[in-house]
């Protein structure tokens, strides 16, 4: 419940402390899990003092218990051990201090730890933190490598020496942290976040040597796993030896079996790369030389063809063909002109033969009346009519005489039928 206070009506410190104690007393007993960081058991004292710490957060609580409670688990519970405590929160009003009064302490066994890790593993896998499609590829040649490792440890030495032996120019940004114990989790998280925030860091290696399951527990902590999963920089896990498999191995972008293996996977070997460059260069030279040889052979084959050896021969062959075609054209045109001339001559002869003027040239005459009509029959004229006689050299006037009495009308001769037709044609003209 809220209290009505003001600057004019404040509460005394003692009352505030008593009120807090009253609220805490209402909590009752609770089961609490943590890691023992400090243990004080004085000879002859009836009370044992413990400090219980949350490995994932920088939070600690003091715990007190009677000696008999601790003596029941003294053989298995020491500093650094994980325990489950049944305790009641207590508020020490004179000092304003919160502590836990333990009535039972249970060590967390390996089987229970493994069961909890398996449950956490299933939970994180269900969220997709271990999926392969979210893993980031490592750069081919990192310029700056971040290293999270224990201070002056064999893992640090293995990573640095092997990496510089493979690529002497590689640089490291090292963060020394506690790799086991109560301070390991917050320090590892802080180091990973700090290195991930540096844009020049290309890859981060989290390395540690081998150890027991309890020693490697910080690298299976949920907060550590989620921090690595959220990192934008590729992270390589190199924890323990080959059989060791903390949850960090599953969420990291690459798992290395040992710190030495991490150095080999992150940094390329300069000798191998130089050999690969030499092989690629030789392969490129062979390819270029092969291409040049093939093109030279093709060019030599093309130059050996007759058209290039004697280029004028093609013109000469075409010249002979052109002359043959011209001669053939002249002959064909001559034949056509001769045929046309012959046909024209025959047509002219027929025209001349059928012309009325030719008929007149043979001595015939054409008689016309005054109105211009051609006289074709004696019946067309009467005695005394004046006619015009048209001959080859001109025309003159004639008069029709009366026929002698008893003279029959002349019949046209058969051989004159064609000339009558010519006369008719001349008259119409």
Short mmCIF file of C-alpha atoms in Angstrom, two decimals:
data_model
loop_
_atom_site.label_atom_id
_atom_site.label_comp_id
_atom_site.label_asym_id
_atom_site.label_seq_id
_atom_site.Cartn_x
_atom_site.Cartn_y
_atom_site.Cartn_z
CA UNK A 1 0.00 0.00 0.00
CA UNK A 2 1.18 3.48 -0.81
CA UNK A 3 2.11 5.93 1.92
CA UNK A 4 1.05 9.54 2.07
CA UNK A 5 4.27 11.46 2.51
CA UNK A 6 5.56 14.87 1.50
CA UNK A 7 8.57 17.08 2.01
CA UNK A 8 6.78 18.63 4.97
CA UNK A 9 5.70 15.26 6.45
CA UNK A 10 8.51 12.74 5.72
CA UNK A 11 8.86 9.32 7.29
CA UNK A 12 11.74 8.55 9.63
CA UNK A 13 14.34 6.13 8.37
CA UNK A 14 13.54 3.64 11.09
CA UNK A 15 9.90 3.49 10.12
CA UNK A 16 10.72 3.06 6.45
CA UNK A 17 13.09 0.24 7.33
CA UNK A 18 10.47 -1.42 9.52
CA UNK A 19 7.85 -1.09 6.78
CA UNK A 20 10.21 -2.73 4.26
CA UNK A 21 10.87 -5.51 6.76
CA UNK A 22 7.14 -6.04 7.21
CA UNK A 23 6.60 -6.33 3.45
CA UNK A 24 9.49 -8.76 3.07
CA UNK A 25 8.23 -10.93 5.94
CA UNK A 26 5.05 -11.51 3.98
CA UNK A 27 6.96 -13.25 1.15
CA UNK A 28 7.41 -16.50 3.02
CA UNK A 29 9.91 -19.18 2.03
CA UNK A 30 11.14 -19.50 -1.58
CA UNK A 31 13.42 -21.84 -3.46
CA UNK A 32 16.40 -19.95 -4.87
CA UNK A 33 19.08 -21.16 -7.30
CA UNK A 34 22.51 -19.63 -7.64
CA UNK A 35 26.24 -20.11 -7.44
CA UNK A 36 28.20 -19.83 -4.20
CA UNK A 37 30.85 -17.15 -4.56
CA UNK A 38 31.89 -16.71 -0.94
CA UNK A 39 31.75 -19.13 1.95
CA UNK A 40 32.53 -18.18 5.54
CA UNK A 41 32.48 -20.96 8.13
CA UNK A 42 34.30 -19.87 11.27
CA UNK A 43 35.42 -22.51 13.76
CA UNK A 44 33.09 -22.69 16.73
CA UNK A 45 30.50 -20.36 15.12
CA UNK A 46 26.96 -21.67 14.91
CA UNK A 47 26.12 -19.72 11.73
CA UNK A 48 27.59 -20.09 8.22
CA UNK A 49 27.62 -17.11 5.85
CA UNK A 50 27.27 -17.60 2.07
CA UNK A 51 27.04 -15.28 -0.90
CA UNK A 52 24.71 -16.56 -3.63
CA UNK A 53 25.16 -15.07 -7.09
CA UNK A 54 23.13 -15.22 -10.29
CA UNK A 55 25.64 -16.38 -12.98
CA UNK A 56 23.73 -14.59 -15.76
CA UNK A 57 23.45 -11.23 -13.99
CA UNK A 58 25.61 -9.17 -11.69
CA UNK A 59 23.31 -9.72 -8.70
CA UNK A 60 24.20 -11.32 -5.37
CA UNK A 61 22.40 -11.99 -2.10
CA UNK A 62 23.79 -12.89 1.29
CA UNK A 63 22.65 -16.19 2.79
CA UNK A 64 22.90 -17.34 6.40
CA UNK A 65 22.21 -20.76 7.77
CA UNK A 66 22.85 -22.77 10.88
CA UNK A 67 25.99 -24.88 10.86
CA UNK A 68 23.96 -28.10 10.89
CA UNK A 69 22.21 -27.10 7.66
CA UNK A 70 25.51 -26.57 5.90
CA UNK A 71 27.28 -29.57 7.47
CA UNK A 72 24.74 -31.89 5.77
CA UNK A 73 26.14 -30.85 2.32
CA UNK A 74 29.65 -29.70 3.29
CA UNK A 75 31.26 -32.58 1.36
CA UNK A 76 29.76 -31.52 -2.00
CA UNK A 77 29.09 -27.79 -1.63
CA UNK A 78 32.08 -25.46 -1.90
CA UNK A 79 32.77 -22.10 -3.48
CA UNK A 80 31.75 -22.08 -7.13
CA UNK A 81 29.13 -24.82 -6.71
CA UNK A 82 25.60 -24.40 -7.95
CA UNK A 83 22.99 -24.94 -5.27
CA UNK A 84 19.27 -24.71 -4.68
CA UNK A 85 18.36 -23.14 -1.34
CA UNK A 86 15.07 -23.11 0.56
CA UNK A 87 15.20 -19.79 2.38
CA UNK A 88 13.08 -17.04 3.81
CA UNK A 89 13.93 -13.40 2.94
CA UNK A 90 14.89 -11.37 5.98
CA UNK A 91 15.33 -7.64 6.40
CA UNK A 92 17.88 -6.44 8.95
CA UNK A 93 16.33 -3.12 9.86
CA UNK A 94 19.30 -1.48 11.70
CA UNK A 95 21.48 -1.72 8.60
CA UNK A 96 18.78 -1.81 5.95
CA UNK A 97 20.19 -5.09 4.58
CA UNK A 98 18.35 -7.91 2.80
CA UNK A 99 19.48 -11.50 3.25
CA UNK A 100 18.17 -15.03 3.01
CA UNK A 101 17.82 -17.40 5.98
CA UNK A 102 18.37 -20.90 4.54
CA UNK A 103 16.77 -23.94 6.07
CA UNK A 104 17.85 -26.41 3.37
CA UNK A 105 20.66 -26.51 0.81
CA UNK A 106 20.73 -28.90 -2.13
CA UNK A 107 23.62 -29.16 -4.58
CA UNK A 108 22.68 -29.16 -8.24
CA UNK A 109 23.98 -32.45 -9.66
CA UNK A 110 25.44 -33.06 -13.11
CA UNK A 111 22.37 -34.94 -14.23
CA UNK A 112 20.11 -32.09 -13.23
CA UNK A 113 22.39 -29.55 -14.93
CA UNK A 114 22.39 -31.57 -18.13
CA UNK A 115 18.61 -31.90 -18.01
CA UNK A 116 18.26 -28.13 -17.65
CA UNK A 117 20.69 -27.55 -20.49
CA UNK A 118 18.72 -29.94 -22.70
CA UNK A 119 15.50 -28.11 -21.90
CA UNK A 120 17.14 -24.75 -22.66
CA UNK A 121 18.54 -26.23 -25.86
CA UNK A 122 15.06 -27.25 -27.05
CA UNK A 123 13.67 -23.83 -26.17
CA UNK A 124 16.37 -21.94 -28.08
CA UNK A 125 16.14 -24.31 -31.04
CA UNK A 126 12.39 -23.72 -31.18
CA UNK A 127 13.09 -19.99 -31.48
CA UNK A 128 15.34 -20.66 -34.50
CA UNK A 129 18.60 -19.52 -32.88
CA UNK A 130 20.41 -22.64 -34.11
CA UNK A 131 19.07 -22.54 -37.69
CA UNK A 132 21.66 -22.86 -40.43
CA UNK A 133 20.13 -20.14 -42.62
CA UNK A 134 20.85 -17.46 -40.00
CA UNK A 135 24.56 -18.25 -39.74
CA UNK A 136 26.84 -15.63 -41.29
CA UNK A 137 29.79 -16.56 -43.52
CA UNK A 138 33.30 -15.79 -42.33
CA UNK A 139 35.42 -13.29 -44.30
CA UNK A 140 38.15 -14.80 -46.48
CA UNK A 141 40.92 -12.68 -45.01
CA UNK A 142 39.98 -10.84 -41.79
CA UNK A 143 42.06 -7.73 -41.14
CA UNK A 144 41.19 -7.53 -37.43
CA UNK A 145 40.12 -10.51 -35.33
CA UNK A 146 38.38 -10.08 -31.98
CA UNK A 147 39.39 -12.64 -29.34
CA UNK A 148 37.50 -13.31 -26.12
CA UNK A 149 39.69 -15.57 -23.98
CA UNK A 150 41.08 -16.11 -20.50
CA UNK A 151 44.07 -14.04 -19.46
CA UNK A 152 47.47 -15.66 -20.17
CA UNK A 153 45.74 -18.94 -21.02
CA UNK A 154 46.90 -21.73 -23.29
CA UNK A 155 43.89 -21.04 -25.52
CA UNK A 156 45.01 -17.45 -26.06
CA UNK A 157 48.53 -18.57 -26.90
CA UNK A 158 47.30 -21.25 -29.32
CA UNK A 159 45.06 -18.84 -31.22
CA UNK A 160 47.60 -16.02 -31.48
CA UNK A 161 50.60 -18.17 -32.39
CA UNK A 162 48.84 -20.35 -34.95
CA UNK A 163 47.07 -17.42 -36.57
CA UNK A 164 50.26 -15.33 -36.90
CA UNK A 165 52.17 -18.35 -38.13
CA UNK A 166 49.62 -18.81 -40.90
CA UNK A 167 49.20 -15.10 -41.75
CA UNK A 168 51.79 -12.80 -40.11
CA UNK A 169 49.92 -9.63 -40.99
CA UNK A 170 46.77 -10.53 -39.05
CA UNK A 171 45.88 -8.25 -36.11
CA UNK A 172 43.97 -9.13 -32.94
CA UNK A 173 41.75 -7.19 -30.57
CA UNK A 174 41.95 -9.28 -27.38
CA UNK A 175 39.51 -9.11 -24.48
CA UNK A 176 40.65 -11.11 -21.44
CA UNK A 177 37.75 -12.36 -19.36
CA UNK A 178 37.01 -14.93 -16.71
CA UNK A 179 36.14 -18.18 -18.48
CA UNK A 180 34.69 -19.97 -15.46
CA UNK A 181 33.18 -19.03 -12.16
CA UNK A 182 30.61 -16.46 -11.20
CA UNK A 183 32.15 -13.59 -13.20
CA UNK A 184 32.47 -15.47 -16.47
CA UNK A 185 28.99 -14.86 -17.89
CA UNK A 186 28.79 -11.05 -17.47
CA UNK A 187 32.39 -10.57 -18.63
CA UNK A 188 31.95 -12.73 -21.74
CA UNK A 189 28.73 -10.91 -22.62
CA UNK A 190 30.37 -7.50 -22.17
CA UNK A 191 33.42 -8.51 -24.24
CA UNK A 192 31.33 -9.85 -27.15
CA UNK A 193 29.15 -6.74 -27.21
CA UNK A 194 32.19 -4.46 -27.09
CA UNK A 195 33.94 -6.23 -29.97
CA UNK A 196 30.72 -6.43 -31.98
CA UNK A 197 30.35 -2.66 -31.68
CA UNK A 198 33.76 -2.09 -33.34
CA UNK A 199 33.20 -1.79 -37.11
CA UNK A 200 36.81 -2.74 -37.92
CA UNK A 201 36.47 -6.16 -36.25
CA UNK A 202 35.75 -8.72 -39.00
CA UNK A 203 35.23 -11.85 -36.89
CA UNK A 204 35.08 -12.73 -33.17
CA UNK A 205 36.58 -15.86 -31.61
CA UNK A 206 35.37 -17.02 -28.19
CA UNK A 207 37.99 -19.50 -26.97
CA UNK A 208 38.60 -21.59 -23.87
CA UNK A 209 40.53 -24.72 -23.04
CA UNK A 210 38.97 -27.96 -21.89
CA UNK A 211 37.31 -28.48 -18.53
CA UNK A 212 34.53 -30.20 -16.67
CA UNK A 213 30.85 -29.69 -17.35
CA UNK A 214 30.65 -27.21 -14.48
CA UNK A 215 33.62 -25.27 -15.80
CA UNK A 216 32.01 -24.91 -19.24
CA UNK A 217 28.58 -23.92 -17.92
CA UNK A 218 29.09 -20.17 -18.59
CA UNK A 219 29.21 -20.94 -22.34
CA UNK A 220 25.82 -22.63 -22.16
CA UNK A 221 24.23 -19.72 -20.33
CA UNK A 222 21.08 -18.38 -22.01
CA UNK A 223 22.23 -14.75 -21.90
CA UNK A 224 25.55 -15.64 -23.54
CA UNK A 225 23.78 -17.61 -26.27
CA UNK A 226 21.34 -14.80 -27.01
CA UNK A 227 24.14 -12.21 -27.07
CA UNK A 228 26.07 -14.22 -29.66
CA UNK A 229 22.91 -14.78 -31.70
CA UNK A 230 22.25 -11.02 -31.80
CA UNK A 231 25.81 -10.11 -32.85
CA UNK A 232 26.19 -8.66 -36.35
CA UNK A 233 29.82 -9.86 -36.55
CA UNK A 234 30.45 -13.54 -37.33
CA UNK A 235 31.32 -15.46 -34.15
CA UNK A 236 33.49 -18.58 -33.93
CA UNK A 237 33.11 -20.87 -30.92
CA UNK A 238 36.28 -22.66 -29.79
CA UNK A 239 35.34 -24.01 -26.37
CA UNK A 240 37.10 -27.00 -24.84
CA UNK A 241 38.07 -30.04 -26.85
CA UNK A 242 36.33 -32.08 -29.51
CA UNK A 243 33.90 -33.96 -27.19
CA UNK A 244 32.82 -30.74 -25.43
CA UNK A 245 29.67 -29.20 -26.87
CA UNK A 246 28.28 -26.17 -25.00
CA UNK A 247 25.26 -24.35 -26.41
CA UNK A 248 27.59 -21.63 -27.71
CA UNK A 249 28.79 -24.11 -30.36
CA UNK A 250 25.24 -24.40 -31.71
CA UNK A 251 24.48 -20.69 -31.96
CA UNK A 252 27.90 -19.59 -33.25
CA UNK A 253 28.37 -19.03 -36.98
CA UNK A 254 31.21 -21.58 -36.97
CA UNK A 255 32.26 -24.23 -34.45
CA UNK A 256 35.94 -25.05 -34.04
CA UNK A 257 36.96 -28.20 -32.21
CA UNK A 258 39.84 -26.45 -30.39
CA UNK A 259 41.35 -22.94 -30.17
CA UNK A 260 44.07 -24.08 -32.58
CA UNK A 261 41.42 -25.25 -35.03
CA UNK A 262 39.71 -21.85 -34.73
CA UNK A 263 42.91 -20.08 -35.80
CA UNK A 264 43.18 -22.38 -38.82
CA UNK A 265 39.58 -21.84 -39.87
CA UNK A 266 39.57 -18.07 -39.42
CA UNK A 267 42.94 -17.14 -40.94
CA UNK A 268 44.16 -18.59 -44.26
CA UNK A 269 47.66 -20.02 -44.57
CA UNK A 270 49.92 -17.64 -46.47
CA UNK A 271 51.96 -20.51 -47.92
CA UNK A 272 48.85 -22.30 -49.16
CA UNK A 273 47.44 -19.11 -50.63
CA UNK A 274 50.72 -18.32 -52.41
CA UNK A 275 50.77 -21.85 -53.81
CA UNK A 276 47.16 -21.47 -54.91
CA UNK A 277 47.99 -18.14 -56.57
CA UNK A 278 50.94 -19.77 -58.33
CA UNK A 279 48.76 -22.62 -59.55
CA UNK A 280 46.09 -20.23 -60.77
CA UNK A 281 48.71 -18.10 -62.50
CA UNK A 282 50.20 -21.16 -64.22
CA UNK A 283 46.75 -22.30 -65.19
CA UNK A 284 45.97 -18.88 -66.64
CA UNK A 285 49.26 -18.83 -68.57
CA UNK A 286 48.53 -22.28 -70.00
CA UNK A 287 45.08 -21.18 -71.02
CA UNK A 288 46.37 -18.01 -72.70
CA UNK A 289 49.16 -19.88 -74.45
CA UNK A 290 46.77 -22.55 -75.63
CA UNK A 291 44.46 -19.87 -76.98
CA UNK A 292 47.32 -18.13 -78.76
CA UNK A 293 48.58 -21.41 -80.24
CA UNK A 294 45.13 -22.30 -81.47
CA UNK A 295 44.65 -18.88 -83.03
CA UNK A 296 48.12 -19.02 -84.64
CA UNK A 297 47.31 -22.40 -86.16
CA UNK A 298 44.00 -21.11 -87.42
CA UNK A 299 45.70 -18.03 -88.90
CA UNK A 300 48.39 -20.16 -90.58
CA UNK A 301 45.73 -22.46 -92.00
CA UNK A 302 43.79 -19.48 -93.31
CA UNK A 303 46.90 -17.91 -94.87
CA UNK A 304 47.73 -21.24 -96.56
CA UNK A 305 44.47 -21.20 -98.52
CA UNK A 306 44.85 -20.48 -102.28
CA UNK A 307 42.81 -17.28 -102.01
CA UNK A 308 45.51 -15.78 -99.78
CA UNK A 309 48.50 -17.37 -101.52
CA UNK A 310 47.37 -16.17 -105.01
CA UNK A 311 44.72 -13.56 -104.42
CA UNK A 312 44.83 -12.37 -108.08
CA UNK A 313 43.71 -15.79 -109.26
CA UNK A 314 40.21 -15.13 -108.03
CA UNK A 315 40.11 -11.95 -110.09
CA UNK A 316 41.48 -13.75 -113.13
CA UNK A 317 38.88 -16.49 -112.88
CA UNK A 318 36.14 -13.92 -112.57
CA UNK A 319 37.63 -11.99 -115.52
CA UNK A 320 37.36 -15.04 -117.79
CA UNK A 321 33.82 -15.64 -116.63
CA UNK A 322 32.95 -11.99 -117.27
CA UNK A 323 34.40 -12.10 -120.80
CA UNK A 324 32.46 -15.29 -121.55
CA UNK A 325 29.27 -13.70 -120.28
CA UNK A 326 29.89 -10.54 -122.37
CA UNK A 327 30.50 -12.61 -125.51
CA UNK A 328 27.40 -14.64 -124.83
CA UNK A 329 25.43 -11.45 -124.32
CA UNK A 330 26.70 -9.98 -127.57
CA UNK A 331 25.80 -13.15 -129.49
CA UNK A 332 22.37 -13.29 -127.96
CA UNK A 333 21.73 -9.61 -128.72
CA UNK A 334 23.01 -10.07 -132.30
CA UNK A 335 20.70 -13.01 -132.84
CA UNK A 336 17.78 -11.02 -131.49
CA UNK A 337 18.58 -8.03 -133.72
CA UNK A 338 18.99 -10.24 -136.80
CA UNK A 339 15.69 -11.95 -136.12
CA UNK A 340 13.95 -8.61 -135.59
CA UNK A 341 15.47 -7.25 -138.83
CA UNK A 342 14.31 -10.30 -140.75
CA UNK A 343 10.81 -10.08 -139.31
CA UNK A 344 10.69 -6.34 -140.13
CA UNK A 345 11.78 -7.00 -143.71
CA UNK A 346 9.11 -9.67 -144.20
CA UNK A 347 6.46 -7.41 -142.67
CA UNK A 348 7.52 -4.54 -144.94
CA UNK A 349 7.34 -6.79 -147.99
CA UNK A 350 3.82 -7.87 -147.08
CA UNK A 351 2.79 -4.28 -146.49
CA UNK A 352 4.25 -3.18 -149.81
CA UNK A 353 2.62 -6.11 -151.56
CA UNK A 354 -0.78 -5.29 -150.12
CA UNK A 355 -0.50 -1.49 -150.61
CA UNK A 356 -2.92 0.15 -153.13
CA UNK A 357 -0.01 2.23 -154.39
CA UNK A 358 1.75 -0.96 -155.45
CA UNK A 359 -1.37 -1.99 -157.33
CA UNK A 360 -1.37 1.31 -159.10
CA UNK A 361 2.30 0.86 -159.94
CA UNK A 362 1.35 -2.24 -161.89
CA UNK A 363 -0.86 -0.11 -164.24
CA UNK A 364 -4.19 -0.19 -162.59
CA UNK A 365 -6.38 2.91 -162.03
CA UNK A 366 -9.03 3.84 -159.53
CA UNK A 367 -12.18 5.60 -160.74
CA UNK A 368 -14.01 7.92 -158.42
CA UNK A 369 -17.20 9.82 -158.86
CA UNK A 370 -17.51 13.50 -158.15
CA UNK A 371 -18.62 12.76 -154.59
CA UNK A 372 -15.49 10.72 -153.99
CA UNK A 373 -17.05 7.26 -154.01
CA UNK A 374 -15.09 4.54 -155.85
CA UNK A 375 -16.70 3.04 -158.87
CA UNK A 376 -16.93 -0.70 -158.32
CA UNK A 377 -19.48 -1.71 -160.90
CA UNK A 378 -20.62 -0.40 -164.30
CA UNK A 379 -24.00 -0.05 -162.76
CA UNK A 380 -22.58 2.67 -160.46
CA UNK A 381 -22.14 5.11 -163.36
CA UNK A 382 -24.18 6.39 -166.18
CA UNK A 383 -23.10 7.44 -169.64
CA UNK A 384 -21.83 10.94 -169.66
CA UNK A 385 -20.78 10.95 -165.97
CA UNK A 386 -17.49 12.59 -165.35
CA UNK A 387 -15.12 10.57 -163.19
CA UNK A 388 -11.68 11.02 -161.81
CA UNK A 389 -9.13 8.38 -162.74
CA UNK A 390 -6.34 7.90 -160.22
CA UNK A 391 -3.11 6.28 -161.44
CA UNK A 392 0.35 5.79 -159.94
CA UNK A 393 1.71 9.09 -161.19
CA UNK A 394 -1.39 11.23 -160.52
CA UNK A 395 -5.01 11.58 -161.65
CA UNK A 396 -7.05 12.88 -164.58
CA UNK A 397 -10.71 13.32 -165.64
CA UNK A 398 -12.60 10.85 -167.79
CA UNK A 399 -16.14 10.66 -169.12
CA UNK A 400 -18.26 7.54 -169.29
CA UNK A 401 -19.17 6.61 -172.88
CA UNK A 402 -22.35 4.84 -173.77
CA UNK A 403 -21.93 1.08 -174.30
CA UNK A 404 -22.37 -0.28 -177.83
CA UNK A 405 -25.72 -1.73 -178.50
CA UNK A 406 -25.81 -5.48 -177.79
CA UNK A 407 -22.55 -5.50 -175.79
CA UNK A 408 -22.88 -7.70 -172.72
CA UNK A 409 -21.84 -6.45 -169.36
CA UNK A 410 -18.35 -7.58 -168.76
CA UNK A 411 -17.78 -10.31 -166.08
CA UNK A 412 -14.90 -9.98 -163.69
CA UNK A 413 -12.04 -12.31 -164.44
CA UNK A 414 -10.98 -14.78 -161.72
CA UNK A 415 -7.45 -13.51 -161.62
CA UNK A 416 -8.71 -9.99 -160.99
CA UNK A 417 -10.52 -10.81 -157.77
CA UNK A 418 -7.53 -9.85 -155.65
CA UNK A 419 -7.09 -6.59 -157.56
CA UNK A 420 -10.77 -5.76 -157.00
CA UNK A 421 -10.22 -6.15 -153.33
CA UNK A 422 -7.24 -3.86 -153.53
CA UNK A 423 -9.32 -1.33 -155.43
CA UNK A 424 -11.95 -1.42 -152.75
CA UNK A 425 -9.29 -0.83 -150.10
CA UNK A 426 -7.87 2.12 -152.09
CA UNK A 427 -11.32 3.59 -152.54
CA UNK A 428 -12.02 3.50 -148.88
CA UNK A 429 -8.71 5.15 -148.23
#
